[in-house]
């Protein structure tokens, strides 16, 4: 299945009676491609319905055009602390456990336990939709969920606590549960110590699950062959689509920049000292530091694209030619060339049948 896919990793684990426990797989092109991706990984699992049942665990990323990017897959006998620990141990062979890495998952205890046992540096955070759904079922509080999402999506701590107080005013029980059992750090992107690049949910994992809707009864080799074939086609599609793009950044990033430039026209700015600026407008006053690529609204740092306040500061600094400076102060992950590099690896399509 993988003999022609250079750099691939396969690992099989059995118990003392030689009974199957785990089978881990990552294709060389996935490993190579992820080095060009934002360091945010979504992990999840889905039950299988074949002769031997079990579960499929997987780690995927989301490229800058919001497509699924595969990283690794693992068949296990059952979801528990040991199986998730094994999965993270194998994943850490191909992904650096660094302070730049963020893992997003649902609130399954074994995911958190496995990640904590293996990782010493990566940040682990929860999907906001799963938190909201758990709160809704536990407290029957549909009407309060909007306040939770407003708090979770806030880009500043001030906005977060303002919305969270609104939630507390509606239901002290729900607010106390969120604060005491989950913690403010995992409830808001501005308070989270890692960087999720604005990604708050595991929706991309749900999209991957949908891809396997009719294949969960396949045997292991057949299932993995199906996954590989799917991404042979998707890699080719992404390469073809992006090769025709004439802009410096991918279309989604270009759109955000254009939208921010429109807002920038209505802002007022003056220089404080060196590369620090005070900007007034867009709902709040802000302080921009172009040396640190930060803004007190927090969007600049979290998204790695200049926010409207930062664009206004760049316009003052560079005059009519400020447009190119926006790219210089943005993350290289949004470059078309970086995107193409992520999908550059060749995947040899398997020939085996399921």
mmCIF file of C-alpha atoms in Angstrom:
data_model
loop_
_atom_site.group_PDB
_atom_site.id
_atom_site.type_symbol
_atom_site.label_atom_id
_atom_site.label_comp_id
_atom_site.label_asym_id
_atom_site.label_seq_id
_atom_site.Cartn_x
_atom_site.Cartn_y
_atom_site.Cartn_z
ATOM 1 C CA UNK A 1 0.000 0.000 0.000
ATOM 2 C CA UNK A 2 2.787 2.468 0.886
ATOM 3 C CA UNK A 3 5.929 0.968 -0.604
ATOM 4 C CA UNK A 4 5.955 3.573 -3.378
ATOM 5 C CA UNK A 5 5.091 6.519 -1.096
ATOM 6 C CA UNK A 6 8.478 7.713 0.127
ATOM 7 C CA UNK A 7 8.693 8.946 3.716
ATOM 8 C CA UNK A 8 5.492 7.252 4.876
ATOM 9 C CA UNK A 9 5.176 5.897 8.417
ATOM 10 C CA UNK A 10 3.320 2.714 9.344
ATOM 11 C CA UNK A 11 3.194 1.141 12.794
ATOM 12 C CA UNK A 12 1.354 -1.964 13.998
ATOM 13 C CA UNK A 13 0.856 -2.805 17.676
ATOM 14 C CA UNK A 14 -0.439 -6.121 19.040
ATOM 15 C CA UNK A 15 -0.899 -7.432 22.596
ATOM 16 C CA UNK A 16 1.004 -10.274 24.243
ATOM 17 C CA UNK A 17 -1.314 -12.797 22.536
ATOM 18 C CA UNK A 18 -0.598 -11.192 19.160
ATOM 19 C CA UNK A 19 -4.124 -9.821 18.990
ATOM 20 C CA UNK A 20 -4.535 -6.604 17.031
ATOM 21 C CA UNK A 21 -4.645 -3.344 18.984
ATOM 22 C CA UNK A 22 -3.498 -0.395 16.854
ATOM 23 C CA UNK A 23 -2.467 0.380 13.286
ATOM 24 C CA UNK A 24 -1.044 3.853 12.536
ATOM 25 C CA UNK A 25 -0.525 5.393 9.100
ATOM 26 C CA UNK A 26 0.812 8.659 7.717
ATOM 27 C CA UNK A 27 1.700 9.132 4.052
ATOM 28 C CA UNK A 28 4.994 10.841 3.191
ATOM 29 C CA UNK A 29 3.251 13.587 1.189
ATOM 30 C CA UNK A 30 1.074 14.417 4.229
ATOM 31 C CA UNK A 31 4.099 14.657 6.522
ATOM 32 C CA UNK A 32 6.027 16.828 4.083
ATOM 33 C CA UNK A 33 3.035 19.032 3.318
ATOM 34 C CA UNK A 34 2.196 19.819 6.934
ATOM 35 C CA UNK A 35 5.541 21.574 7.371
ATOM 36 C CA UNK A 36 4.047 24.341 5.188
ATOM 37 C CA UNK A 37 0.775 24.549 7.145
ATOM 38 C CA UNK A 38 -0.346 26.611 10.110
ATOM 39 C CA UNK A 39 0.476 24.589 13.216
ATOM 40 C CA UNK A 40 -3.085 23.792 14.237
ATOM 41 C CA UNK A 41 -4.220 20.147 14.278
ATOM 42 C CA UNK A 42 -7.753 18.887 14.744
ATOM 43 C CA UNK A 43 -8.016 15.386 16.210
ATOM 44 C CA UNK A 44 -11.152 13.264 16.352
ATOM 45 C CA UNK A 45 -12.392 9.709 16.027
ATOM 46 C CA UNK A 46 -15.236 7.812 14.409
ATOM 47 C CA UNK A 47 -16.687 4.362 15.063
ATOM 48 C CA UNK A 48 -16.270 1.667 12.416
ATOM 49 C CA UNK A 49 -18.970 -0.819 11.506
ATOM 50 C CA UNK A 50 -17.029 -3.592 9.787
ATOM 51 C CA UNK A 51 -16.469 -7.164 10.911
ATOM 52 C CA UNK A 52 -13.903 -6.142 13.548
ATOM 53 C CA UNK A 53 -15.554 -2.823 14.519
ATOM 54 C CA UNK A 54 -13.144 -0.578 16.447
ATOM 55 C CA UNK A 55 -12.515 3.136 15.831
ATOM 56 C CA UNK A 56 -10.636 5.304 13.367
ATOM 57 C CA UNK A 57 -8.662 8.134 14.974
ATOM 58 C CA UNK A 58 -7.344 10.890 12.761
ATOM 59 C CA UNK A 59 -5.423 14.159 12.768
ATOM 60 C CA UNK A 60 -6.151 16.740 10.082
ATOM 61 C CA UNK A 61 -5.331 20.377 9.463
ATOM 62 C CA UNK A 62 -7.191 23.119 7.655
ATOM 63 C CA UNK A 63 -5.345 24.823 4.833
ATOM 64 C CA UNK A 64 -5.614 28.573 4.278
ATOM 65 C CA UNK A 65 -8.443 28.008 1.791
ATOM 66 C CA UNK A 66 -10.393 26.039 4.433
ATOM 67 C CA UNK A 67 -9.866 22.607 2.860
ATOM 68 C CA UNK A 68 -9.104 19.400 4.759
ATOM 69 C CA UNK A 69 -5.403 18.569 4.884
ATOM 70 C CA UNK A 70 -4.687 15.009 6.125
ATOM 71 C CA UNK A 71 -1.875 14.253 8.569
ATOM 72 C CA UNK A 72 -2.290 10.836 10.182
ATOM 73 C CA UNK A 73 -4.788 7.998 10.764
ATOM 74 C CA UNK A 74 -4.998 5.166 13.255
ATOM 75 C CA UNK A 75 -7.262 2.140 13.664
ATOM 76 C CA UNK A 76 -7.736 1.140 17.316
ATOM 77 C CA UNK A 77 -9.674 -1.583 19.116
ATOM 78 C CA UNK A 78 -11.369 0.893 21.473
ATOM 79 C CA UNK A 79 -11.114 4.574 22.409
ATOM 80 C CA UNK A 80 -9.410 4.919 25.791
ATOM 81 C CA UNK A 81 -6.428 6.628 27.425
ATOM 82 C CA UNK A 82 -3.988 3.989 26.129
ATOM 83 C CA UNK A 83 -5.140 4.202 22.505
ATOM 84 C CA UNK A 84 -5.076 8.014 22.414
ATOM 85 C CA UNK A 85 -1.671 8.002 24.109
ATOM 86 C CA UNK A 86 -0.382 5.637 21.418
ATOM 87 C CA UNK A 87 -1.863 7.873 18.713
ATOM 88 C CA UNK A 88 -0.157 10.996 20.068
ATOM 89 C CA UNK A 89 3.139 9.121 20.517
ATOM 90 C CA UNK A 90 3.095 8.181 16.833
ATOM 91 C CA UNK A 91 1.887 11.636 15.787
ATOM 92 C CA UNK A 92 4.761 13.252 17.667
ATOM 93 C CA UNK A 93 7.178 11.278 15.462
ATOM 94 C CA UNK A 94 6.049 13.381 12.484
ATOM 95 C CA UNK A 95 4.943 16.638 14.153
ATOM 96 C CA UNK A 96 7.145 18.745 16.412
ATOM 97 C CA UNK A 97 5.827 19.041 19.960
ATOM 98 C CA UNK A 98 6.428 22.773 20.209
ATOM 99 C CA UNK A 99 4.900 25.869 21.762
ATOM 100 C CA UNK A 100 3.705 26.847 18.276
ATOM 101 C CA UNK A 101 1.512 23.748 17.965
ATOM 102 C CA UNK A 102 -2.169 23.756 18.920
ATOM 103 C CA UNK A 103 -4.371 20.672 19.191
ATOM 104 C CA UNK A 104 -8.149 21.167 18.948
ATOM 105 C CA UNK A 105 -10.592 18.421 19.907
ATOM 106 C CA UNK A 106 -13.903 17.722 21.577
ATOM 107 C CA UNK A 107 -14.009 17.233 25.356
ATOM 108 C CA UNK A 108 -13.388 13.478 25.317
ATOM 109 C CA UNK A 109 -11.343 12.842 28.476
ATOM 110 C CA UNK A 110 -9.036 10.299 26.839
ATOM 111 C CA UNK A 111 -7.942 12.819 24.191
ATOM 112 C CA UNK A 112 -6.906 15.279 26.877
ATOM 113 C CA UNK A 113 -5.214 12.566 28.953
ATOM 114 C CA UNK A 114 -3.316 11.168 25.977
ATOM 115 C CA UNK A 115 -2.168 14.583 24.793
ATOM 116 C CA UNK A 116 -1.103 15.615 28.298
ATOM 117 C CA UNK A 117 0.847 12.393 28.820
ATOM 118 C CA UNK A 118 2.823 12.733 25.586
ATOM 119 C CA UNK A 119 3.123 16.478 25.033
ATOM 120 C CA UNK A 120 5.364 18.839 26.964
ATOM 121 C CA UNK A 121 4.890 21.993 24.879
ATOM 122 C CA UNK A 122 1.867 21.889 22.554
ATOM 123 C CA UNK A 123 -1.368 23.608 23.562
ATOM 124 C CA UNK A 124 -4.650 21.687 23.764
ATOM 125 C CA UNK A 125 -7.981 23.449 23.339
ATOM 126 C CA UNK A 126 -11.640 22.495 22.920
ATOM 127 C CA UNK A 127 -14.035 22.974 20.030
ATOM 128 C CA UNK A 128 -16.465 25.771 20.978
ATOM 129 C CA UNK A 129 -19.379 23.983 19.301
ATOM 130 C CA UNK A 130 -18.820 20.892 21.457
ATOM 131 C CA UNK A 131 -18.659 23.015 24.605
ATOM 132 C CA UNK A 132 -21.901 24.763 23.641
ATOM 133 C CA UNK A 133 -23.637 21.486 22.815
ATOM 134 C CA UNK A 134 -22.596 19.947 26.126
ATOM 135 C CA UNK A 135 -23.896 23.011 27.993
ATOM 136 C CA UNK A 136 -27.153 22.923 26.052
ATOM 137 C CA UNK A 137 -27.799 19.266 26.885
ATOM 138 C CA UNK A 138 -26.712 19.574 30.497
ATOM 139 C CA UNK A 139 -28.583 22.745 31.420
ATOM 140 C CA UNK A 140 -31.288 22.923 28.697
ATOM 141 C CA UNK A 141 -30.123 26.455 27.942
ATOM 142 C CA UNK A 142 -30.524 27.054 24.198
ATOM 143 C CA UNK A 143 -31.376 30.710 24.770
ATOM 144 C CA UNK A 144 -28.048 31.379 26.531
ATOM 145 C CA UNK A 145 -25.786 29.797 23.908
ATOM 146 C CA UNK A 146 -25.583 33.010 21.865
ATOM 147 C CA UNK A 147 -23.888 34.752 24.803
ATOM 148 C CA UNK A 148 -21.353 31.934 25.033
ATOM 149 C CA UNK A 149 -20.463 32.196 21.335
ATOM 150 C CA UNK A 150 -20.171 35.996 21.583
ATOM 151 C CA UNK A 151 -17.714 35.535 24.452
ATOM 152 C CA UNK A 152 -15.758 32.726 22.728
ATOM 153 C CA UNK A 153 -15.411 34.685 19.485
ATOM 154 C CA UNK A 154 -14.214 37.903 21.132
ATOM 155 C CA UNK A 155 -10.771 39.099 20.128
ATOM 156 C CA UNK A 156 -10.001 40.960 23.348
ATOM 157 C CA UNK A 157 -10.219 40.045 27.010
ATOM 158 C CA UNK A 158 -12.380 43.095 27.690
ATOM 159 C CA UNK A 159 -14.969 42.006 25.139
ATOM 160 C CA UNK A 160 -14.832 38.437 26.420
ATOM 161 C CA UNK A 161 -15.607 39.355 30.017
ATOM 162 C CA UNK A 162 -18.327 41.774 28.909
ATOM 163 C CA UNK A 163 -20.136 38.990 27.020
ATOM 164 C CA UNK A 164 -19.402 36.449 29.745
ATOM 165 C CA UNK A 165 -21.028 38.740 32.311
ATOM 166 C CA UNK A 166 -24.116 38.843 30.093
ATOM 167 C CA UNK A 167 -24.138 35.056 30.185
ATOM 168 C CA UNK A 168 -23.690 35.073 33.960
ATOM 169 C CA UNK A 169 -26.594 37.492 34.323
ATOM 170 C CA UNK A 170 -28.809 35.033 32.428
ATOM 171 C CA UNK A 171 -27.566 31.872 34.118
ATOM 172 C CA UNK A 172 -25.074 31.861 36.962
ATOM 173 C CA UNK A 173 -25.120 28.053 36.946
ATOM 174 C CA UNK A 174 -23.960 27.818 33.327
ATOM 175 C CA UNK A 175 -21.350 30.548 33.777
ATOM 176 C CA UNK A 176 -19.898 28.917 36.903
ATOM 177 C CA UNK A 177 -19.711 25.552 35.145
ATOM 178 C CA UNK A 178 -17.829 27.058 32.197
ATOM 179 C CA UNK A 179 -15.460 29.016 34.429
ATOM 180 C CA UNK A 180 -14.742 26.265 36.961
ATOM 181 C CA UNK A 181 -14.806 23.082 34.868
ATOM 182 C CA UNK A 182 -13.364 24.349 31.588
ATOM 183 C CA UNK A 183 -11.610 27.604 32.458
ATOM 184 C CA UNK A 184 -11.462 30.996 30.800
ATOM 185 C CA UNK A 185 -8.291 30.070 28.900
ATOM 186 C CA UNK A 186 -10.136 27.420 26.885
ATOM 187 C CA UNK A 187 -13.243 29.548 26.392
ATOM 188 C CA UNK A 188 -11.735 32.414 24.421
ATOM 189 C CA UNK A 189 -9.097 32.786 21.685
ATOM 190 C CA UNK A 190 -7.676 35.974 23.226
ATOM 191 C CA UNK A 191 -7.083 34.246 26.588
ATOM 192 C CA UNK A 192 -5.806 30.984 25.070
ATOM 193 C CA UNK A 193 -2.020 30.790 25.454
ATOM 194 C CA UNK A 194 -1.466 29.195 22.033
ATOM 195 C CA UNK A 195 -2.487 30.418 18.604
ATOM 196 C CA UNK A 196 -5.422 28.831 16.782
ATOM 197 C CA UNK A 197 -5.294 31.307 13.858
ATOM 198 C CA UNK A 198 -8.960 32.049 14.462
ATOM 199 C CA UNK A 199 -10.062 28.385 14.248
ATOM 200 C CA UNK A 200 -12.599 27.689 16.971
ATOM 201 C CA UNK A 201 -14.273 24.423 15.970
ATOM 202 C CA UNK A 202 -13.566 20.898 14.751
ATOM 203 C CA UNK A 203 -15.920 21.337 11.796
ATOM 204 C CA UNK A 204 -13.162 20.260 9.424
ATOM 205 C CA UNK A 205 -13.118 16.884 11.250
ATOM 206 C CA UNK A 206 -16.858 16.534 10.716
ATOM 207 C CA UNK A 207 -16.251 17.135 7.006
ATOM 208 C CA UNK A 208 -13.701 14.315 6.990
ATOM 209 C CA UNK A 209 -16.159 12.023 8.769
ATOM 210 C CA UNK A 210 -18.699 12.763 6.034
ATOM 211 C CA UNK A 211 -16.159 11.591 3.431
ATOM 212 C CA UNK A 212 -16.189 8.128 5.045
ATOM 213 C CA UNK A 213 -19.935 7.780 5.516
ATOM 214 C CA UNK A 214 -20.192 4.726 3.257
ATOM 215 C CA UNK A 215 -16.776 3.176 3.932
ATOM 216 C CA UNK A 216 -16.837 2.530 7.695
ATOM 217 C CA UNK A 217 -17.503 -1.169 7.136
ATOM 218 C CA UNK A 218 -14.327 -1.640 5.060
ATOM 219 C CA UNK A 219 -11.466 -3.773 6.324
ATOM 220 C CA UNK A 220 -8.399 -1.827 7.477
ATOM 221 C CA UNK A 221 -6.413 -1.984 4.238
ATOM 222 C CA UNK A 222 -9.486 -1.191 2.161
ATOM 223 C CA UNK A 223 -10.340 1.797 4.359
ATOM 224 C CA UNK A 224 -6.826 3.224 4.210
ATOM 225 C CA UNK A 225 -6.669 2.665 0.459
ATOM 226 C CA UNK A 226 -9.926 4.582 0.097
ATOM 227 C CA UNK A 227 -8.570 7.484 2.170
ATOM 228 C CA UNK A 228 -5.371 7.628 0.126
ATOM 229 C CA UNK A 229 -7.273 7.582 -3.176
ATOM 230 C CA UNK A 230 -9.479 10.422 -1.950
ATOM 231 C CA UNK A 231 -6.492 12.609 -1.249
ATOM 232 C CA UNK A 232 -4.672 11.679 -4.456
ATOM 233 C CA UNK A 233 -7.533 13.447 -6.224
ATOM 234 C CA UNK A 234 -7.802 16.297 -3.736
ATOM 235 C CA UNK A 235 -4.069 17.084 -3.859
ATOM 236 C CA UNK A 236 -4.279 17.299 -7.635
ATOM 237 C CA UNK A 237 -7.380 19.507 -7.456
ATOM 238 C CA UNK A 238 -5.764 21.952 -5.022
ATOM 239 C CA UNK A 239 -2.585 22.185 -7.116
ATOM 240 C CA UNK A 240 -4.510 22.877 -10.327
ATOM 241 C CA UNK A 241 -6.767 25.437 -8.672
ATOM 242 C CA UNK A 242 -3.965 27.394 -7.024
ATOM 243 C CA UNK A 243 -1.626 27.376 -10.047
ATOM 244 C CA UNK A 244 -4.104 29.640 -11.824
ATOM 245 C CA UNK A 245 -4.125 32.208 -9.011
ATOM 246 C CA UNK A 246 -2.289 35.415 -9.942
ATOM 247 C CA UNK A 247 -2.303 37.089 -6.518
ATOM 248 C CA UNK A 248 0.561 36.915 -4.007
ATOM 249 C CA UNK A 249 -1.659 35.472 -1.258
ATOM 250 C CA UNK A 250 -4.372 32.807 -1.467
ATOM 251 C CA UNK A 251 -7.856 34.154 -2.343
ATOM 252 C CA UNK A 252 -9.303 33.893 1.187
ATOM 253 C CA UNK A 253 -6.429 35.961 2.617
ATOM 254 C CA UNK A 254 -6.646 38.494 -0.214
ATOM 255 C CA UNK A 255 -10.360 38.922 0.544
ATOM 256 C CA UNK A 256 -9.654 39.592 4.235
ATOM 257 C CA UNK A 257 -7.003 42.145 3.320
ATOM 258 C CA UNK A 258 -9.361 43.957 0.919
ATOM 259 C CA UNK A 259 -12.109 44.029 3.543
ATOM 260 C CA UNK A 260 -9.694 45.437 6.127
ATOM 261 C CA UNK A 261 -8.489 48.077 3.668
ATOM 262 C CA UNK A 262 -12.076 49.276 3.178
ATOM 263 C CA UNK A 263 -12.500 49.701 6.951
ATOM 264 C CA UNK A 264 -9.108 51.421 7.114
ATOM 265 C CA UNK A 265 -10.435 54.346 5.047
ATOM 266 C CA UNK A 266 -12.633 55.444 7.963
ATOM 267 C CA UNK A 267 -9.943 55.346 10.684
ATOM 268 C CA UNK A 268 -7.740 58.069 12.100
ATOM 269 C CA UNK A 269 -4.140 57.484 13.117
ATOM 270 C CA UNK A 270 -1.166 59.271 14.632
ATOM 271 C CA UNK A 271 2.316 58.027 15.426
ATOM 272 C CA UNK A 272 3.346 57.669 19.069
ATOM 273 C CA UNK A 273 7.005 56.652 18.904
ATOM 274 C CA UNK A 274 9.159 54.521 16.643
ATOM 275 C CA UNK A 275 6.755 52.025 15.043
ATOM 276 C CA UNK A 276 3.910 52.442 17.518
ATOM 277 C CA UNK A 277 0.656 54.103 16.488
ATOM 278 C CA UNK A 278 -2.632 55.150 18.034
ATOM 279 C CA UNK A 279 -5.650 54.391 15.832
ATOM 280 C CA UNK A 280 -9.199 55.619 16.467
ATOM 281 C CA UNK A 281 -12.305 53.976 15.026
ATOM 282 C CA UNK A 282 -13.719 50.556 14.062
ATOM 283 C CA UNK A 283 -15.507 50.175 17.377
ATOM 284 C CA UNK A 284 -12.542 50.966 19.619
ATOM 285 C CA UNK A 285 -9.284 52.856 20.004
ATOM 286 C CA UNK A 286 -6.236 50.698 19.413
ATOM 287 C CA UNK A 287 -2.464 50.721 19.778
ATOM 288 C CA UNK A 288 -0.509 49.164 16.912
ATOM 289 C CA UNK A 289 3.125 48.029 17.134
ATOM 290 C CA UNK A 290 4.515 47.262 13.684
ATOM 291 C CA UNK A 291 7.792 45.917 15.084
ATOM 292 C CA UNK A 292 5.920 43.214 17.037
ATOM 293 C CA UNK A 293 3.086 42.825 14.505
ATOM 294 C CA UNK A 294 0.501 43.371 17.249
ATOM 295 C CA UNK A 295 -2.586 45.465 17.830
ATOM 296 C CA UNK A 296 -4.467 45.892 21.089
ATOM 297 C CA UNK A 297 -7.615 44.615 19.314
ATOM 298 C CA UNK A 298 -5.716 41.247 19.164
ATOM 299 C CA UNK A 299 -6.812 40.363 15.603
ATOM 300 C CA UNK A 300 -3.418 41.192 14.071
ATOM 301 C CA UNK A 301 -1.548 38.749 16.312
ATOM 302 C CA UNK A 302 -4.154 35.980 16.247
ATOM 303 C CA UNK A 303 -4.837 35.938 12.505
ATOM 304 C CA UNK A 304 -1.333 36.950 11.368
ATOM 305 C CA UNK A 305 -2.876 39.377 8.858
ATOM 306 C CA UNK A 306 -2.907 43.149 9.535
ATOM 307 C CA UNK A 307 -6.234 44.231 11.025
ATOM 308 C CA UNK A 308 -7.843 47.532 9.914
ATOM 309 C CA UNK A 309 -5.966 49.384 12.676
ATOM 310 C CA UNK A 310 -2.631 47.943 11.534
ATOM 311 C CA UNK A 311 -3.365 48.713 7.891
ATOM 312 C CA UNK A 312 -4.042 52.340 8.853
ATOM 313 C CA UNK A 313 -0.660 52.451 10.617
ATOM 314 C CA UNK A 314 1.037 50.938 7.565
ATOM 315 C CA UNK A 315 -0.600 53.550 5.338
ATOM 316 C CA UNK A 316 0.848 56.329 7.496
ATOM 317 C CA UNK A 317 4.290 54.697 7.532
ATOM 318 C CA UNK A 318 4.594 53.823 3.837
ATOM 319 C CA UNK A 319 2.304 56.293 2.077
ATOM 320 C CA UNK A 320 0.820 55.362 -1.274
ATOM 321 C CA UNK A 321 3.008 52.279 -1.531
ATOM 322 C CA UNK A 322 1.736 50.740 1.686
ATOM 323 C CA UNK A 323 -0.073 47.897 -0.118
ATOM 324 C CA UNK A 324 3.018 45.709 -0.449
ATOM 325 C CA UNK A 325 3.881 46.285 3.226
ATOM 326 C CA UNK A 326 0.687 44.439 4.205
ATOM 327 C CA UNK A 327 2.161 41.217 2.794
ATOM 328 C CA UNK A 328 5.456 41.794 4.574
ATOM 329 C CA UNK A 329 3.624 42.067 7.907
ATOM 330 C CA UNK A 330 1.475 38.963 7.275
ATOM 331 C CA UNK A 331 2.318 35.315 7.848
ATOM 332 C CA UNK A 332 4.026 33.502 4.977
ATOM 333 C CA UNK A 333 1.498 30.684 5.460
ATOM 334 C CA UNK A 334 -0.918 32.721 3.307
ATOM 335 C CA UNK A 335 1.385 32.854 0.268
ATOM 336 C CA UNK A 336 0.261 31.039 -2.857
ATOM 337 C CA UNK A 337 3.758 29.550 -3.120
ATOM 338 C CA UNK A 338 3.505 28.197 0.434
ATOM 339 C CA UNK A 339 0.111 26.689 -0.351
ATOM 340 C CA UNK A 340 1.495 24.976 -3.456
ATOM 341 C CA UNK A 341 4.457 23.661 -1.452
ATOM 342 C CA UNK A 342 2.042 21.991 0.982
ATOM 343 C CA UNK A 343 0.442 20.065 -1.890
ATOM 344 C CA UNK A 344 3.643 19.426 -3.812
ATOM 345 C CA UNK A 345 4.150 15.868 -2.575
ATOM 346 C CA UNK A 346 3.319 12.986 -4.892
ATOM 347 C CA UNK A 347 0.921 10.336 -3.599
ATOM 348 C CA UNK A 348 1.101 6.996 -5.381
ATOM 349 C CA UNK A 349 -2.406 5.601 -5.630
ATOM 350 C CA UNK A 350 -2.844 2.085 -4.166
ATOM 351 C CA UNK A 351 -3.987 -0.665 -6.484
ATOM 352 C CA UNK A 352 -5.373 -3.094 -3.893
ATOM 353 C CA UNK A 353 -9.091 -3.597 -3.661
ATOM 354 C CA UNK A 354 -10.966 -3.421 -0.371
#
